[in-house]
mmCIF file of C-alpha atoms and ligand atoms in Angstrom:
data_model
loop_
_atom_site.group_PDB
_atom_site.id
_atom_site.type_symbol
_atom_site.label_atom_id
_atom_site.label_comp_id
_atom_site.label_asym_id
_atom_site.label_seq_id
_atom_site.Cartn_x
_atom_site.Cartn_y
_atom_site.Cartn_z
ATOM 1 C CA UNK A 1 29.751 -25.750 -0.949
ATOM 2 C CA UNK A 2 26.251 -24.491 -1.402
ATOM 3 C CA UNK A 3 23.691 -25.025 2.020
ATOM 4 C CA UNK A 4 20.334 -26.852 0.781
ATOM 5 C CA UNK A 5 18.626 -24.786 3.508
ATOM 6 C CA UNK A 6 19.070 -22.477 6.835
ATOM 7 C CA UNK A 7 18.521 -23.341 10.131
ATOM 8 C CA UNK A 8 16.325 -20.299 12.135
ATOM 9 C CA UNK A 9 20.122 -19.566 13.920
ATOM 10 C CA UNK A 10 21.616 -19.592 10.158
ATOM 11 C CA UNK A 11 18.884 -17.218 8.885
ATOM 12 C CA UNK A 12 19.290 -14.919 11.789
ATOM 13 C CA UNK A 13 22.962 -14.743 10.985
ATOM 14 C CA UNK A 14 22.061 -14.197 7.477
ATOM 15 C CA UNK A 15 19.652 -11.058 8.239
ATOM 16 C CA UNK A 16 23.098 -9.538 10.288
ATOM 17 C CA UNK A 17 25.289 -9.801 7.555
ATOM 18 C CA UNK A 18 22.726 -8.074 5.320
ATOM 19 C CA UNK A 19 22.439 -5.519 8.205
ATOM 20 C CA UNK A 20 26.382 -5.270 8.109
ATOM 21 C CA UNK A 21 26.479 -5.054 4.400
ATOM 22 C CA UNK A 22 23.818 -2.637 3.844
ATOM 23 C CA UNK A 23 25.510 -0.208 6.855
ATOM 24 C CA UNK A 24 28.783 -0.297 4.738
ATOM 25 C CA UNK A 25 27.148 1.001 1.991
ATOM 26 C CA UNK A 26 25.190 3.751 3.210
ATOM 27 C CA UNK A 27 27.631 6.179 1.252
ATOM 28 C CA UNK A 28 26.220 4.486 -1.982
ATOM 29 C CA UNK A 29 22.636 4.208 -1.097
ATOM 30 C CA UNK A 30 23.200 7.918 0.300
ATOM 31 C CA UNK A 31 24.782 9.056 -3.410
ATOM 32 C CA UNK A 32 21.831 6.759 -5.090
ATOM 33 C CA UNK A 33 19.128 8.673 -3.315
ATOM 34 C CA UNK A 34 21.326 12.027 -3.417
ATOM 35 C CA UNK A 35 20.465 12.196 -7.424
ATOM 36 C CA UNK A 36 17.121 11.726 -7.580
ATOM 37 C CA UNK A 37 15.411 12.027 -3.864
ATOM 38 C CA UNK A 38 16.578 14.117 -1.191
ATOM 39 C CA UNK A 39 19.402 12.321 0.236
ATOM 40 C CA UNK A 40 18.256 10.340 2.899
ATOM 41 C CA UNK A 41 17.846 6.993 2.341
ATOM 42 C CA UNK A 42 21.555 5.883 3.399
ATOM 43 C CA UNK A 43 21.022 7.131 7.110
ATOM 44 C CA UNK A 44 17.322 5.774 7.253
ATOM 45 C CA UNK A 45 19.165 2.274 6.240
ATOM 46 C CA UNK A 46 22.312 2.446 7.979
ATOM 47 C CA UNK A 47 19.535 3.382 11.388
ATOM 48 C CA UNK A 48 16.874 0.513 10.523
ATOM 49 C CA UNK A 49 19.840 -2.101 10.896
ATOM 50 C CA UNK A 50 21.660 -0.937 13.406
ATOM 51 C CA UNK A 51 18.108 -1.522 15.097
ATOM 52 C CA UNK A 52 17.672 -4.812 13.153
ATOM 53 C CA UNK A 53 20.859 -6.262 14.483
ATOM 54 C CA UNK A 54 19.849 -5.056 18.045
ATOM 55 C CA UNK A 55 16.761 -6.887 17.952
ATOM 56 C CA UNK A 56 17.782 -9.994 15.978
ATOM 57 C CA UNK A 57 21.276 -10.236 19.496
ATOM 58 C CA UNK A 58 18.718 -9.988 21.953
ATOM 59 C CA UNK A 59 16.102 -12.861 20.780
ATOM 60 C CA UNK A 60 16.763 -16.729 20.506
ATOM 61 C CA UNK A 61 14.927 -17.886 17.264
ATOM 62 C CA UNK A 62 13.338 -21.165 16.183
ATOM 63 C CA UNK A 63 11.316 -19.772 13.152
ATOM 64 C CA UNK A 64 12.970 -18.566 10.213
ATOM 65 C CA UNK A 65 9.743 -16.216 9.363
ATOM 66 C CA UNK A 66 10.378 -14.890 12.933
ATOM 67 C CA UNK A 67 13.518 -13.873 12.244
ATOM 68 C CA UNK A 68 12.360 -11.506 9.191
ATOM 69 C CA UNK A 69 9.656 -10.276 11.349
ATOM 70 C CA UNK A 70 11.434 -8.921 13.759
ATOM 71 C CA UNK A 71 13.827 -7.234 11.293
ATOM 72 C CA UNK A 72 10.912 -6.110 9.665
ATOM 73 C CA UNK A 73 9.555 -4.376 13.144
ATOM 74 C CA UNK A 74 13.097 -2.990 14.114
ATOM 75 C CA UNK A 75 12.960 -1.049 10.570
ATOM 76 C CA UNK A 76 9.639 -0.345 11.042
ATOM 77 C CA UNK A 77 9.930 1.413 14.728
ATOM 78 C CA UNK A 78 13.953 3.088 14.257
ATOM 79 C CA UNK A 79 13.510 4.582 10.609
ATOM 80 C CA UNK A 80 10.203 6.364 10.247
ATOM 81 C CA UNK A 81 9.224 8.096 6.628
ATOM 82 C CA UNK A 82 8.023 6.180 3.581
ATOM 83 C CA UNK A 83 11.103 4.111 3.599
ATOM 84 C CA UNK A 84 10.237 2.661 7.272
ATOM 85 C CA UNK A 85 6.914 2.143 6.344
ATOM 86 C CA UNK A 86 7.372 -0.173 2.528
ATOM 87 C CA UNK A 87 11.097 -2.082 4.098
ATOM 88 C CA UNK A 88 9.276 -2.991 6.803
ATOM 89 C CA UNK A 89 6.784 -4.185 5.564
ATOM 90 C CA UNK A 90 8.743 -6.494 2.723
ATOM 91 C CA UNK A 91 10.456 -7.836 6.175
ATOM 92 C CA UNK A 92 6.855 -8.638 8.546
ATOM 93 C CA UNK A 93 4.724 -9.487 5.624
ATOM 94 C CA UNK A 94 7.434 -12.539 3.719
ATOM 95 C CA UNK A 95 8.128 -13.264 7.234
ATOM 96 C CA UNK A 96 4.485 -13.445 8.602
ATOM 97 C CA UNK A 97 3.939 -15.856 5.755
ATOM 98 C CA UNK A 98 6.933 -18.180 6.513
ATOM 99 C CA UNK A 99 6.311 -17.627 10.338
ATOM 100 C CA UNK A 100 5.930 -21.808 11.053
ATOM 101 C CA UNK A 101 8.765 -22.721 9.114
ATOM 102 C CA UNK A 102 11.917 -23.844 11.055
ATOM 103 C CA UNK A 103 13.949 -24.144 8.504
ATOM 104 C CA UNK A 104 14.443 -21.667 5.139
ATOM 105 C CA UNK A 105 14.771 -23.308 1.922
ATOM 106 C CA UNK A 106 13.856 -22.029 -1.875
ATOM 107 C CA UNK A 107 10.626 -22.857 -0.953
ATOM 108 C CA UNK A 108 10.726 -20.179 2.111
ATOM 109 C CA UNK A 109 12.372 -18.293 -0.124
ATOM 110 C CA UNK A 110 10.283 -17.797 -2.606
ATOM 111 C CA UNK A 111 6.583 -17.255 0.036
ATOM 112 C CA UNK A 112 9.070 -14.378 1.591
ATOM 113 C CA UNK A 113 9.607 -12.740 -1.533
ATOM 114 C CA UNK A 114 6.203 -13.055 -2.997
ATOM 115 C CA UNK A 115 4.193 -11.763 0.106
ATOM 116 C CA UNK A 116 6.694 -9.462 1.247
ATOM 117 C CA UNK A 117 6.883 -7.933 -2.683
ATOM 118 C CA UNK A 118 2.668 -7.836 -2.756
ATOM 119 C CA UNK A 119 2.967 -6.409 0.991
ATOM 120 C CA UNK A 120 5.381 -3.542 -0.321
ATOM 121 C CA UNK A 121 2.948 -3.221 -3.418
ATOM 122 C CA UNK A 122 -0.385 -2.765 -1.054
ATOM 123 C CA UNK A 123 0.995 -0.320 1.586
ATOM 124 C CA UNK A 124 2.859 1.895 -0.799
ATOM 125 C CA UNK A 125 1.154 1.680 -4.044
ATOM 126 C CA UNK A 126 3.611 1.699 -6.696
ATOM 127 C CA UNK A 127 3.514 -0.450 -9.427
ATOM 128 C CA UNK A 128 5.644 -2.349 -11.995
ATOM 129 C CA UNK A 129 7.420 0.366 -13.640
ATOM 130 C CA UNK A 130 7.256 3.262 -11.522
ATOM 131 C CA UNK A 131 11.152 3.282 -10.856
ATOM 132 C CA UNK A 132 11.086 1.965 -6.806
ATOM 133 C CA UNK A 133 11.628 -0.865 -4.715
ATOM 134 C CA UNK A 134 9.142 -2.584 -6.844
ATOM 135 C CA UNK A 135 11.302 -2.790 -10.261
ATOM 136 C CA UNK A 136 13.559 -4.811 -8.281
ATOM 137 C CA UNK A 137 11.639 -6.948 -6.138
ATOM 138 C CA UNK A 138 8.827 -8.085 -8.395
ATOM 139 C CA UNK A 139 11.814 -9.696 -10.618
ATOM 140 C CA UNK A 140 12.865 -11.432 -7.679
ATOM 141 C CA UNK A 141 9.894 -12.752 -6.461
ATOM 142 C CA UNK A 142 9.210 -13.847 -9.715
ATOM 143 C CA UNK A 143 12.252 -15.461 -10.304
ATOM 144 C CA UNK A 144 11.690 -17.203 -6.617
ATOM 145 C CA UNK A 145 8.948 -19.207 -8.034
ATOM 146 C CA UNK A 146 10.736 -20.413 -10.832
ATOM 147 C CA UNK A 147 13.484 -21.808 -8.460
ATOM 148 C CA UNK A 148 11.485 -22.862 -5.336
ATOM 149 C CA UNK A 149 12.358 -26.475 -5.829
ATOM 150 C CA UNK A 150 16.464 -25.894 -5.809
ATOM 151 C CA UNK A 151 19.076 -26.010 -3.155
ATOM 152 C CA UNK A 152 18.384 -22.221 -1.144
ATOM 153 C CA UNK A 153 21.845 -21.325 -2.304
ATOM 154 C CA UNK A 154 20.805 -21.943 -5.691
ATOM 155 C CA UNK A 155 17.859 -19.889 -5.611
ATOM 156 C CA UNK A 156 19.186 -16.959 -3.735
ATOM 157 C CA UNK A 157 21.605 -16.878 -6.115
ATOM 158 C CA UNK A 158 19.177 -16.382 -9.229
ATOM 159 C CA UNK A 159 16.739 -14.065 -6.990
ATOM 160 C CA UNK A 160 19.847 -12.152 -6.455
ATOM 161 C CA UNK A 161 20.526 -11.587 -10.351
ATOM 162 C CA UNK A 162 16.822 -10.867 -10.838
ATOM 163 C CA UNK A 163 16.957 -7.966 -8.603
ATOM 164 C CA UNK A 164 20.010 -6.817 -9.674
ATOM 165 C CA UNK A 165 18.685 -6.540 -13.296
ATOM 166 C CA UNK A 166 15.608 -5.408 -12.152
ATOM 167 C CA UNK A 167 17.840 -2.177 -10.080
ATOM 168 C CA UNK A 168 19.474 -1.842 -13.399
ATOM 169 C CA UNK A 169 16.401 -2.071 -15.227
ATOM 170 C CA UNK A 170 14.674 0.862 -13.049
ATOM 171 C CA UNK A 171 17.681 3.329 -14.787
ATOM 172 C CA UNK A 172 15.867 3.482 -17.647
ATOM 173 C CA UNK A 173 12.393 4.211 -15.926
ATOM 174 C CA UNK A 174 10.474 7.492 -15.829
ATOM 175 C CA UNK A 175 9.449 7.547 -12.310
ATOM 176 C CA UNK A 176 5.630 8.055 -11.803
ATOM 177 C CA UNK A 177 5.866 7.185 -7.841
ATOM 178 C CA UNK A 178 8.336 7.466 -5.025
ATOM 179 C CA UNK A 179 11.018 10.013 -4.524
ATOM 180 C CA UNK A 180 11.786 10.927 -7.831
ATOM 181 C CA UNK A 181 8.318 11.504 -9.544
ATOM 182 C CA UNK A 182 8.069 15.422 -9.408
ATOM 183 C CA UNK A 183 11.472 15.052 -11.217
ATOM 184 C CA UNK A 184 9.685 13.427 -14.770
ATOM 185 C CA UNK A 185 12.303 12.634 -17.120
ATOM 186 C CA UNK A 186 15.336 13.998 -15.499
ATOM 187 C CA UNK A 187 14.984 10.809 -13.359
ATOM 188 C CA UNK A 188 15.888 8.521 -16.836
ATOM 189 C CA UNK A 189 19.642 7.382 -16.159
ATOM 190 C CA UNK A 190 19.824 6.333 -12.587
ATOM 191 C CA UNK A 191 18.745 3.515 -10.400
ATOM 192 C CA UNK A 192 16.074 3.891 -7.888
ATOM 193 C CA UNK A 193 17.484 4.077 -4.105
ATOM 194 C CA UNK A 194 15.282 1.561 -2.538
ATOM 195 C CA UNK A 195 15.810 -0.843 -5.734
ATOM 196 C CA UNK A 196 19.952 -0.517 -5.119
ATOM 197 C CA UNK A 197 18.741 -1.159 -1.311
ATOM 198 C CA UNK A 198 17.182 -4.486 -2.450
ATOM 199 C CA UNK A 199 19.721 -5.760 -4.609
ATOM 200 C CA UNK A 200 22.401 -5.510 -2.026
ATOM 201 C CA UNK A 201 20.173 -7.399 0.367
ATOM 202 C CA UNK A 202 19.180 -10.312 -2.069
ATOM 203 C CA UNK A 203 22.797 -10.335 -3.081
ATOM 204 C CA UNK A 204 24.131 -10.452 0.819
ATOM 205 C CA UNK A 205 21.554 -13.059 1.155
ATOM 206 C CA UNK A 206 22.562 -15.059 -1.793
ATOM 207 C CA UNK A 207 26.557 -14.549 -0.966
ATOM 208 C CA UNK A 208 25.526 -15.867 2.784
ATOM 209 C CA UNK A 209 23.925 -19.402 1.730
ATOM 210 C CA UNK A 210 26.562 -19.816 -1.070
ATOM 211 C CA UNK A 211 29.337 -19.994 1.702
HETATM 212 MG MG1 LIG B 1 14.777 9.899 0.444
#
């Protein structure tokens, strides 16, 4: 059975499972950014959550945005480079926007992906099509709007295909921004890093509120 929405305690055990999740696959993310970047994108993640789930153990939480904010801030101060800088700012700026809320529904969910996707967009630039982070959160915070008035499991669980198509989308991109850009077409044929990042998180999310 589905929940309708998370508590603040719910979504804080939500953000440690995708902390969890996304440490176990740092050899993927690691391979991911291996082929087209220079390898380090697996460490920088498996390091942002180990700080995330630090943070998130030592705080008690009554706002859901809170809860993203700080994971946003633990990324933010533990992984340093561009992927610091554009994760943690998906995390602050959907949580800053959702930072009254106690409780996280579609609604929630759907403010936290649009400002965290048009923070990401701001501070690093890239755009629709560039093959990053972008290609697979701009599908989901699309898709988040179309769903905002369903059960949270519900909508997680459609965000969660819209990144994931999004991630597979990016294969077929030429990138033009990011870690891959110098490499022109050679980058045609494999997902962007930070997309794959995404679509484990949405999916972690998604998996969470379905249970
Ligand atoms: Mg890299």
């Amino acid at each position: 059975m589905g929940k309708e929405s998370l508590s603040a305690t719910e979504t804080r055990d939500m953000m440690v499972a995708v902390a969890d999740k996304i440490i176990e696959a740092e050899p993927i993310l690691t391979d991911a950014d291996r082929a087209l970047g220079d390898g380090d994108h697996g460490v920088g993640m498996e390091r942002g959550m180990n700080a995330v789930k630090e943070a998130l153990a030592s705080e008690e939480f009554t706002s859901v945005g809170k809860v993203f904010m700080s994971v946003g801030m633990a990324m933010m101060s533990s992984m340093g480079g561009a992927s610091g800088a554009v994760f943690g700012t998906l995390f602050r700026s959907g949580g800053k926007a959702i930072k009254d809320s106690e409780t996280f529904g579609a609604a929630e969910a759907a403010t936290f992906f649009k400002e965290g996707t048009d923070g990401v967009m701001t501070r690093g630039g890239a755009k629709p099509g560039d093959k990053t982070m972008v290609d697979a959160l701009l599908p989901a915070a699309e898709k988040g709007a179309e769903v905002a008035d369903q059960p949270v499991c519900d909508a997680l669980a459609a965000i969660a295909g819209a990144a994931a198509a999004g991630r597979d989308a990016s294969e077929d991109m030429i990138a033009t921004m990011g870690r891959a850009k110098t490499l022109g077409e050679k980058s045609l044929g494999k997902p962007d890093a930070g997309a794959v990042s995404v679509a484990i998180i949405a999916k972690t999310m998604a998996d969470f509120a379905a249970s």
